[in-house]
mmCIF file of C-alpha atoms in Angstrom:
data_model
loop_
_atom_site.group_PDB
_atom_site.id
_atom_site.type_symbol
_atom_site.label_atom_id
_atom_site.label_comp_id
_atom_site.label_asym_id
_atom_site.label_seq_id
_atom_site.Cartn_x
_atom_site.Cartn_y
_atom_site.Cartn_z
ATOM 1 C CA MET V 696 13.651 20.337 -15.426
ATOM 2 C CA LYS V 697 13.549 21.291 -11.772
ATOM 3 C CA TYR V 698 16.701 20.943 -9.697
ATOM 4 C CA ARG V 699 17.607 20.108 -6.129
ATOM 5 C CA LYS V 700 20.800 20.326 -4.147
ATOM 6 C CA LEU V 701 22.253 16.927 -3.271
ATOM 7 C CA GLY V 702 23.114 17.479 0.360
ATOM 8 C CA ARG V 703 23.965 20.759 2.023
ATOM 9 C CA ASN V 704 27.264 21.148 0.196
ATOM 10 C CA GLY V 705 26.645 18.974 -2.842
ATOM 11 C CA PRO V 706 25.886 19.779 -6.463
ATOM 12 C CA GLU V 707 22.584 20.800 -7.995
ATOM 13 C CA ILE V 708 21.086 17.828 -9.815
ATOM 14 C CA PRO V 709 17.743 17.105 -11.501
ATOM 15 C CA ALA V 710 14.903 16.659 -9.009
ATOM 16 C CA MET V 711 14.309 13.239 -10.550
ATOM 17 C CA GLY V 712 16.878 10.697 -11.680
ATOM 18 C CA PHE V 713 16.767 7.539 -13.748
ATOM 19 C CA GLY V 714 17.344 4.174 -12.034
ATOM 20 C CA CYS V 715 19.322 2.092 -14.521
ATOM 21 C CA MET V 716 18.823 -1.384 -13.066
ATOM 22 C CA SER V 717 16.022 -1.900 -15.604
ATOM 23 C CA ILE V 718 18.403 -1.656 -18.549
ATOM 24 C CA GLY V 719 20.787 -4.383 -17.370
ATOM 25 C CA ILE V 720 20.592 -7.668 -19.238
ATOM 26 C CA ALA V 721 20.507 -9.494 -15.903
ATOM 27 C CA SER V 722 17.515 -7.517 -14.705
ATOM 28 C CA THR V 723 14.900 -9.849 -13.258
ATOM 29 C CA TYR V 724 11.895 -7.584 -13.620
ATOM 30 C CA THR V 725 9.176 -8.490 -16.099
ATOM 31 C CA SER V 726 9.842 -5.336 -18.091
ATOM 32 C CA SER V 727 13.518 -4.761 -18.756
ATOM 33 C CA VAL V 728 15.610 -3.542 -21.657
ATOM 34 C CA GLN V 729 17.472 -6.304 -23.472
ATOM 35 C CA SER V 730 19.382 -4.723 -26.371
ATOM 36 C CA ASP V 731 22.029 -2.028 -26.339
ATOM 37 C CA GLU V 732 20.076 -0.111 -28.975
ATOM 38 C CA GLU V 733 16.935 -0.032 -26.816
ATOM 39 C CA ALA V 734 18.914 1.107 -23.796
ATOM 40 C CA VAL V 735 20.697 3.903 -25.661
ATOM 41 C CA LYS V 736 17.429 5.145 -27.164
ATOM 42 C CA LEU V 737 15.764 5.134 -23.731
ATOM 43 C CA LEU V 738 18.631 6.933 -22.012
ATOM 44 C CA HIS V 739 18.939 9.495 -24.794
ATOM 45 C CA ARG V 740 15.264 10.314 -24.317
ATOM 46 C CA SER V 741 15.923 10.633 -20.585
ATOM 47 C CA LEU V 742 18.730 13.125 -21.220
ATOM 48 C CA ASP V 743 16.590 15.053 -23.706
ATOM 49 C CA LEU V 744 13.879 15.380 -21.037
ATOM 50 C CA GLY V 745 16.412 16.778 -18.595
ATOM 51 C CA VAL V 746 16.670 13.628 -16.497
ATOM 52 C CA THR V 747 20.452 13.716 -16.617
ATOM 53 C CA PHE V 748 21.027 12.062 -13.241
ATOM 54 C CA LEU V 749 21.719 8.418 -14.102
ATOM 55 C CA ASP V 750 22.131 5.908 -11.276
ATOM 56 C CA THR V 751 23.539 2.465 -12.004
ATOM 57 C CA ALA V 752 25.682 -0.188 -10.260
ATOM 58 C CA ASP V 753 28.346 -2.731 -11.110
ATOM 59 C CA ILE V 754 25.999 -5.557 -10.101
ATOM 60 C CA TYR V 755 23.192 -4.584 -12.528
ATOM 61 C CA GLY V 756 24.233 -6.975 -15.264
ATOM 62 C CA ASP V 757 25.612 -4.972 -18.191
ATOM 63 C CA SER V 758 23.924 -1.743 -17.141
ATOM 64 C CA GLU V 759 27.198 0.170 -16.762
ATOM 65 C CA ASP V 760 28.264 -0.837 -20.286
ATOM 66 C CA LYS V 761 24.966 0.391 -21.722
ATOM 67 C CA VAL V 762 25.098 3.633 -19.778
ATOM 68 C CA GLY V 763 28.619 4.161 -21.087
ATOM 69 C CA LYS V 764 27.451 3.753 -24.668
ATOM 70 C CA ALA V 765 24.517 6.109 -24.117
ATOM 71 C CA ILE V 766 26.545 8.951 -22.615
ATOM 72 C CA LYS V 767 29.411 8.778 -25.098
ATOM 73 C CA GLY V 768 29.701 12.279 -26.515
ATOM 74 C CA ARG V 769 27.269 13.604 -23.894
ATOM 75 C CA ARG V 770 29.295 13.062 -20.721
ATOM 76 C CA ASP V 771 29.261 16.741 -19.782
ATOM 77 C CA GLN V 772 25.443 16.661 -19.617
ATOM 78 C CA VAL V 773 25.285 13.806 -17.127
ATOM 79 C CA PHE V 774 25.467 13.515 -13.347
ATOM 80 C CA LEU V 775 26.721 9.934 -13.254
ATOM 81 C CA ALA V 776 26.266 7.720 -10.201
ATOM 82 C CA THR V 777 27.209 4.104 -9.734
ATOM 83 C CA LYS V 778 27.614 1.688 -6.850
ATOM 84 C CA PHE V 779 29.981 -1.034 -5.670
ATOM 85 C CA GLY V 780 30.044 -3.579 -2.882
ATOM 86 C CA PHE V 781 28.068 -6.610 -4.017
ATOM 87 C CA VAL V 782 30.407 -9.378 -5.154
ATOM 88 C CA ARG V 783 29.259 -11.504 -8.083
ATOM 89 C CA GLY V 784 28.920 -15.038 -6.756
ATOM 90 C CA GLY V 785 29.900 -13.780 -3.335
ATOM 91 C CA ALA V 786 26.830 -15.089 -1.562
ATOM 92 C CA ALA V 787 27.805 -18.676 -2.383
ATOM 93 C CA ALA V 788 31.290 -18.001 -1.048
ATOM 94 C CA GLY V 789 29.905 -16.579 2.166
ATOM 95 C CA ARG V 790 30.799 -12.934 1.472
ATOM 96 C CA PRO V 791 28.118 -11.191 -0.576
ATOM 97 C CA VAL V 792 29.533 -7.723 0.138
ATOM 98 C CA ASN V 793 33.132 -6.469 0.159
ATOM 99 C CA GLY V 794 34.065 -3.090 1.583
ATOM 100 C CA SER V 795 37.823 -3.538 1.905
ATOM 101 C CA ALA V 796 40.056 -0.721 0.709
ATOM 102 C CA ASP V 797 41.612 -2.872 -2.015
ATOM 103 C CA TYR V 798 38.214 -3.897 -3.316
ATOM 104 C CA VAL V 799 36.986 -0.280 -3.347
ATOM 105 C CA ARG V 800 39.895 0.740 -5.581
ATOM 106 C CA GLN V 801 39.524 -2.261 -7.893
ATOM 107 C CA ALA V 802 35.765 -1.835 -8.207
ATOM 108 C CA CYS V 803 36.094 1.853 -9.057
ATOM 109 C CA ASP V 804 38.672 1.245 -11.780
ATOM 110 C CA SER V 805 36.482 -1.485 -13.289
ATOM 111 C CA SER V 806 33.414 0.777 -13.295
ATOM 112 C CA LEU V 807 35.364 3.619 -14.899
ATOM 113 C CA GLN V 808 36.412 1.255 -17.669
ATOM 114 C CA ARG V 809 32.928 -0.115 -18.292
ATOM 115 C CA LEU V 810 31.391 3.363 -18.244
ATOM 116 C CA GLY V 811 34.116 4.727 -20.501
ATOM 117 C CA VAL V 812 34.685 7.813 -18.338
ATOM 118 C CA ASP V 813 37.559 9.327 -16.375
ATOM 119 C CA HIS V 814 35.524 10.107 -13.263
ATOM 120 C CA ILE V 815 32.304 9.164 -11.476
ATOM 121 C CA ASP V 816 30.192 11.994 -10.077
ATOM 122 C CA LEU V 817 28.695 10.005 -7.198
ATOM 123 C CA TYR V 818 30.250 6.757 -5.988
ATOM 124 C CA GLN V 819 28.150 4.775 -3.525
ATOM 125 C CA MET V 820 28.687 1.717 -1.378
ATOM 126 C CA HIS V 821 25.770 -0.573 -2.275
ATOM 127 C CA ARG V 822 25.604 -2.296 1.116
ATOM 128 C CA VAL V 823 27.679 -1.954 4.259
ATOM 129 C CA ASP V 824 30.260 -4.684 4.858
ATOM 130 C CA THR V 825 30.166 -5.358 8.601
ATOM 131 C CA SER V 826 33.421 -7.336 8.412
ATOM 132 C CA VAL V 827 35.284 -4.125 7.535
ATOM 133 C CA PRO V 828 35.190 -0.924 9.623
ATOM 134 C CA ILE V 829 33.177 1.685 7.749
ATOM 135 C CA GLU V 830 36.089 4.041 8.370
ATOM 136 C CA GLU V 831 38.297 1.881 6.139
ATOM 137 C CA THR V 832 35.732 1.728 3.337
ATOM 138 C CA VAL V 833 34.936 5.431 3.366
ATOM 139 C CA GLY V 834 38.613 6.267 3.759
ATOM 140 C CA ALA V 835 39.318 4.413 0.510
ATOM 141 C CA MET V 836 36.404 6.222 -1.155
ATOM 142 C CA ALA V 837 37.846 9.524 0.074
ATOM 143 C CA ASP V 838 41.160 8.595 -1.540
ATOM 144 C CA LEU V 839 39.310 8.189 -4.844
ATOM 145 C CA VAL V 840 38.007 11.739 -4.434
ATOM 146 C CA LYS V 841 41.550 13.008 -3.850
ATOM 147 C CA ALA V 842 42.718 11.108 -6.938
ATOM 148 C CA GLY V 843 40.045 12.772 -9.079
ATOM 149 C CA LYS V 844 38.327 9.504 -9.936
ATOM 150 C CA VAL V 845 35.224 10.377 -7.898
ATOM 151 C CA LYS V 846 33.596 13.720 -7.064
ATOM 152 C CA TYR V 847 31.123 12.811 -4.306
ATOM 153 C CA ILE V 848 30.475 9.734 -2.197
ATOM 154 C CA GLY V 849 27.445 8.104 -0.620
ATOM 155 C CA LEU V 850 26.124 4.970 1.056
ATOM 156 C CA SER V 851 23.115 2.786 0.325
ATOM 157 C CA GLU V 852 20.914 1.284 3.051
ATOM 158 C CA PRO V 853 23.184 2.079 6.031
ATOM 159 C CA SER V 854 22.079 2.473 9.640
ATOM 160 C CA ALA V 855 21.910 5.902 11.258
ATOM 161 C CA ALA V 856 24.953 5.078 13.389
ATOM 162 C CA THR V 857 26.970 4.079 10.305
ATOM 163 C CA ILE V 858 26.025 7.317 8.576
ATOM 164 C CA ARG V 859 27.433 9.314 11.480
ATOM 165 C CA ARG V 860 30.682 7.332 11.531
ATOM 166 C CA ALA V 861 31.130 7.550 7.774
ATOM 167 C CA HIS V 862 30.384 11.273 7.623
ATOM 168 C CA LYS V 863 33.195 11.977 10.099
ATOM 169 C CA VAL V 864 35.720 10.358 7.736
ATOM 170 C CA HIS V 865 34.547 12.194 4.619
ATOM 171 C CA PRO V 866 31.344 14.194 4.022
ATOM 172 C CA LEU V 867 28.593 12.114 2.456
ATOM 173 C CA ALA V 868 26.645 13.804 -0.322
ATOM 174 C CA SER V 869 23.842 11.266 -0.173
ATOM 175 C CA VAL V 870 22.329 8.144 1.258
ATOM 176 C CA GLN V 871 20.303 5.883 -1.015
ATOM 177 C CA ASN V 872 17.355 4.050 0.516
ATOM 178 C CA GLU V 873 14.140 2.493 -0.642
ATOM 179 C CA TYR V 874 11.465 5.119 -0.001
ATOM 180 C CA SER V 875 7.879 5.368 -1.202
ATOM 181 C CA VAL V 876 4.299 5.557 0.019
ATOM 182 C CA PHE V 877 4.696 1.801 0.565
ATOM 183 C CA THR V 878 8.120 1.880 2.251
ATOM 184 C CA ARG V 879 8.405 4.490 4.962
ATOM 185 C CA ASP V 880 11.354 3.013 6.890
ATOM 186 C CA PRO V 881 13.710 6.014 6.481
ATOM 187 C CA GLU V 882 11.303 8.288 8.329
ATOM 188 C CA SER V 883 12.127 6.855 11.754
ATOM 189 C CA GLU V 884 15.886 7.352 12.011
ATOM 190 C CA ILE V 885 17.477 7.980 8.618
ATOM 191 C CA LEU V 886 15.734 11.168 7.493
ATOM 192 C CA PRO V 887 16.312 12.998 10.815
ATOM 193 C CA VAL V 888 20.049 12.189 10.659
ATOM 194 C CA LEU V 889 20.265 13.289 7.021
ATOM 195 C CA ASP V 890 18.527 16.563 7.839
ATOM 196 C CA GLU V 891 20.897 17.128 10.762
ATOM 197 C CA LEU V 892 24.063 16.424 8.785
ATOM 198 C CA GLY V 893 22.985 18.004 5.512
ATOM 199 C CA ILE V 894 22.956 14.799 3.453
ATOM 200 C CA GLY V 895 20.584 14.157 0.560
ATOM 201 C CA LEU V 896 18.319 11.125 0.188
ATOM 202 C CA ILE V 897 18.171 9.267 -3.119
ATOM 203 C CA ALA V 898 14.904 7.328 -3.093
ATOM 204 C CA TYR V 899 15.029 4.080 -5.041
ATOM 205 C CA SER V 900 11.934 2.007 -5.825
ATOM 206 C CA PRO V 901 9.715 5.086 -5.345
ATOM 207 C CA LEU V 902 6.923 3.190 -7.107
ATOM 208 C CA GLY V 903 6.852 0.391 -4.542
ATOM 209 C CA ARG V 904 8.415 -2.291 -6.773
ATOM 210 C CA GLY V 905 5.703 -1.534 -9.328
ATOM 211 C CA PHE V 906 2.684 -1.652 -7.012
ATOM 212 C CA LEU V 907 2.257 2.119 -7.180
ATOM 213 C CA ALA V 908 2.749 2.309 -10.939
ATOM 214 C CA GLY V 909 -0.485 0.574 -11.898
ATOM 215 C CA ARG V 910 1.471 -1.929 -13.982
ATOM 216 C CA PHE V 911 -0.153 -5.128 -12.719
ATOM 217 C CA ARG V 912 -3.302 -6.385 -11.039
ATOM 218 C CA SER V 913 -2.396 -10.018 -10.401
ATOM 219 C CA MET V 914 0.653 -12.263 -10.199
ATOM 220 C CA ASP V 915 -0.215 -13.506 -13.678
ATOM 221 C CA ASP V 916 0.922 -10.123 -14.978
ATOM 222 C CA LEU V 917 4.512 -10.923 -13.948
ATOM 223 C CA SER V 918 6.770 -13.101 -16.060
ATOM 224 C CA PRO V 919 7.701 -16.531 -14.627
ATOM 225 C CA ASP V 920 11.272 -15.392 -13.860
ATOM 226 C CA ASP V 921 10.321 -12.022 -12.332
ATOM 227 C CA TRP V 922 12.099 -11.915 -8.949
ATOM 228 C CA ARG V 923 9.065 -10.264 -7.344
ATOM 229 C CA ARG V 924 7.298 -13.623 -7.427
ATOM 230 C CA ASN V 925 9.458 -14.497 -4.417
ATOM 231 C CA HIS V 926 9.124 -11.107 -2.744
ATOM 232 C CA PRO V 927 7.277 -11.139 0.620
ATOM 233 C CA ARG V 928 4.901 -8.376 -0.402
ATOM 234 C CA PHE V 929 3.781 -10.330 -3.459
ATOM 235 C CA GLN V 930 2.797 -13.501 -1.616
ATOM 236 C CA GLY V 931 -0.829 -14.663 -1.278
ATOM 237 C CA GLU V 932 -2.802 -12.623 1.240
ATOM 238 C CA ALA V 933 -0.087 -9.959 1.387
ATOM 239 C CA PHE V 934 -0.483 -9.265 -2.332
ATOM 240 C CA ALA V 935 -4.263 -8.958 -2.009
ATOM 241 C CA LYS V 936 -4.057 -6.556 0.939
ATOM 242 C CA ASN V 937 -1.420 -4.434 -0.727
ATOM 243 C CA MET V 938 -3.464 -4.219 -3.913
ATOM 244 C CA ALA V 939 -6.361 -2.966 -1.801
ATOM 245 C CA LEU V 940 -4.134 -0.062 -0.715
ATOM 246 C CA VAL V 941 -3.271 0.565 -4.359
ATOM 247 C CA ASP V 942 -6.967 0.776 -5.201
ATOM 248 C CA LYS V 943 -7.418 3.564 -2.638
ATOM 249 C CA LEU V 944 -4.399 5.456 -3.947
ATOM 250 C CA GLU V 945 -5.725 5.148 -7.488
ATOM 251 C CA GLN V 946 -8.884 6.916 -6.329
ATOM 252 C CA VAL V 947 -6.799 9.809 -5.010
ATOM 253 C CA ALA V 948 -4.851 9.918 -8.276
ATOM 254 C CA SER V 949 -8.101 10.038 -10.234
ATOM 255 C CA GLN V 950 -9.248 13.012 -8.153
ATOM 256 C CA LYS V 951 -5.939 14.751 -8.911
ATOM 257 C CA LYS V 952 -6.256 13.910 -12.615
ATOM 258 C CA CYS V 953 -2.879 12.197 -12.671
ATOM 259 C CA THR V 954 -1.718 8.606 -12.908
ATOM 260 C CA PRO V 955 -0.990 6.499 -9.790
ATOM 261 C CA ALA V 956 2.714 6.573 -10.664
ATOM 262 C CA GLN V 957 2.700 10.367 -10.882
ATOM 263 C CA LEU V 958 0.904 10.599 -7.547
ATOM 264 C CA ALA V 959 3.444 8.295 -5.905
ATOM 265 C CA LEU V 960 6.413 10.232 -7.310
ATOM 266 C CA ALA V 961 4.875 13.579 -6.392
ATOM 267 C CA TRP V 962 4.418 12.283 -2.834
ATOM 268 C CA VAL V 963 8.133 11.434 -2.565
ATOM 269 C CA LEU V 964 9.098 14.826 -4.004
ATOM 270 C CA HIS V 965 6.874 16.593 -1.480
ATOM 271 C CA ARG V 966 8.412 14.788 1.488
ATOM 272 C CA GLY V 967 11.482 17.014 1.467
ATOM 273 C CA GLU V 968 13.640 19.247 -0.710
ATOM 274 C CA ASN V 969 16.625 16.986 -0.033
ATOM 275 C CA ILE V 970 14.930 13.921 -1.564
ATOM 276 C CA VAL V 971 15.446 12.833 -5.188
ATOM 277 C CA PRO V 972 13.527 9.796 -6.519
ATOM 278 C CA ILE V 973 15.118 7.575 -9.170
ATOM 279 C CA PRO V 974 12.352 5.534 -10.821
ATOM 280 C CA GLY V 975 13.468 3.032 -13.430
ATOM 281 C CA THR V 976 11.642 1.865 -16.520
ATOM 282 C CA SER V 977 12.213 0.147 -19.841
ATOM 283 C CA SER V 978 9.556 2.218 -21.609
ATOM 284 C CA ILE V 979 9.918 5.696 -23.095
ATOM 285 C CA LYS V 980 6.199 6.235 -22.554
ATOM 286 C CA ARG V 981 6.531 5.412 -18.854
ATOM 287 C CA LEU V 982 9.643 7.589 -18.619
ATOM 288 C CA GLU V 983 7.693 10.555 -19.966
ATOM 289 C CA GLU V 984 4.849 9.780 -17.569
ATOM 290 C CA ASN V 985 7.256 9.753 -14.633
ATOM 291 C CA VAL V 986 8.858 13.065 -15.579
ATOM 292 C CA ALA V 987 5.418 14.697 -15.738
ATOM 293 C CA ALA V 988 5.074 13.970 -12.009
ATOM 294 C CA LEU V 989 7.337 16.986 -11.431
ATOM 295 C CA ASP V 990 4.377 19.153 -12.399
ATOM 296 C CA VAL V 991 1.930 17.484 -9.989
ATOM 297 C CA SER V 992 1.369 19.811 -7.039
ATOM 298 C CA LEU V 993 0.099 18.275 -3.818
ATOM 299 C CA THR V 994 -1.664 20.359 -1.177
ATOM 300 C CA ARG V 995 -1.644 19.601 2.525
ATOM 301 C CA GLU V 996 -5.118 18.136 2.081
ATOM 302 C CA ASP V 997 -3.834 15.892 -0.728
ATOM 303 C CA MET V 998 -1.054 14.577 1.525
ATOM 304 C CA VAL V 999 -3.622 13.837 4.232
ATOM 305 C CA ARG V 1000 -5.765 11.910 1.741
ATOM 306 C CA ILE V 1001 -2.755 9.901 0.588
ATOM 307 C CA GLU V 1002 -1.854 9.105 4.193
ATOM 308 C CA ALA V 1003 -5.419 7.956 4.855
ATOM 309 C CA ALA V 1004 -5.388 5.754 1.753
ATOM 310 C CA SER V 1005 -2.057 4.134 2.617
ATOM 311 C CA PRO V 1006 -1.038 4.844 6.227
ATOM 312 C CA ARG V 1007 2.509 4.269 7.388
ATOM 313 C CA GLY V 1008 2.890 0.612 8.347
ATOM 314 C CA ALA V 1009 -0.167 -0.549 6.397
ATOM 315 C CA VAL V 1010 1.779 -2.457 3.748
ATOM 316 C CA VAL V 1011 1.945 -6.204 4.411
ATOM 317 C CA GLY V 1012 5.252 -8.085 4.107
ATOM 318 C CA ASP V 1013 8.936 -7.283 4.463
ATOM 319 C CA ARG V 1014 10.589 -5.343 1.664
ATOM 320 C CA TYR V 1015 13.185 -8.073 1.045
ATOM 321 C CA ASN V 1016 13.496 -11.802 1.573
ATOM 322 C CA SER V 1017 15.255 -13.126 4.665
ATOM 323 C CA LYS V 1018 18.726 -13.136 3.065
ATOM 324 C CA MET V 1019 18.569 -9.633 1.628
ATOM 325 C CA ILE V 1020 16.875 -8.078 4.657
ATOM 326 C CA GLY V 1021 19.980 -8.919 6.672
ATOM 327 C CA LEU V 1022 22.074 -6.653 4.440
ATOM 328 C CA ILE V 1023 20.188 -3.430 5.148
ATOM 329 C CA ASN V 1024 20.337 -0.997 8.058
ATOM 330 C CA ARG V 1025 23.878 -2.061 9.029
#
């Protein structure tokens, strides 16, 4: 396993992590783990491969419970990350996200219990709560560090201005954002701020919600309850145009003698030494395929070919629906 430093002053962690949303029973992807036994087997294989950075969240169904079962007896091998902020049923009540100090403390204690651990290595706010000053939220997270319940803290999908404010209260080890050949948003403002402040980027959905993994060719390949059926990039003409980009990237992957997923992951890894992708999967075979991307070397010419195949801004459709898009970059 290759390693990278998470932020200027953070720990060394595997250059690739495992995104654990896919193992939660409430996962709404076509391919997701359903049983505890499947999840434990998958995560044990991940640890055996050296992918010991596990990223979950309290909103991912029973993902934290399954992670807890998988790491029992192997806690010292794992860099454990989880997230808080989304409130179950909160959207209906008009408050989908809670960043109050009291909620931060309660959420952390609940996650510790579900995970069966005495500390969390990286505790992240899933979305910024604009009804609470970020200074209050991060201050409460800093208190968790002082109490020994958390080692490092981070934010997910914040604005550049929020990152600066938060970092003044307590150093951020990382920011988690969607980042892939298909989603280049962080390049405008987020990555420059992270480079300046010495904060790492954890790239979720590095396979473009599955587009870049070569998992499907039509909407018929998705189950009826797959949430991507309502995703803007999967609608009608947008889906067709985005698949055309995938076709071009598959040609580049063929030239490199790697899979499209490996090409996409290698691209993220080559975008900066402070970037760590966290692809998720429910398949051991796909997990092994993803890990092999660490051995895919991309030349400057390769990066140019990838850019030509899928230029920045070429993807059609927003990366979230209208409700969710309002919760990012805040």
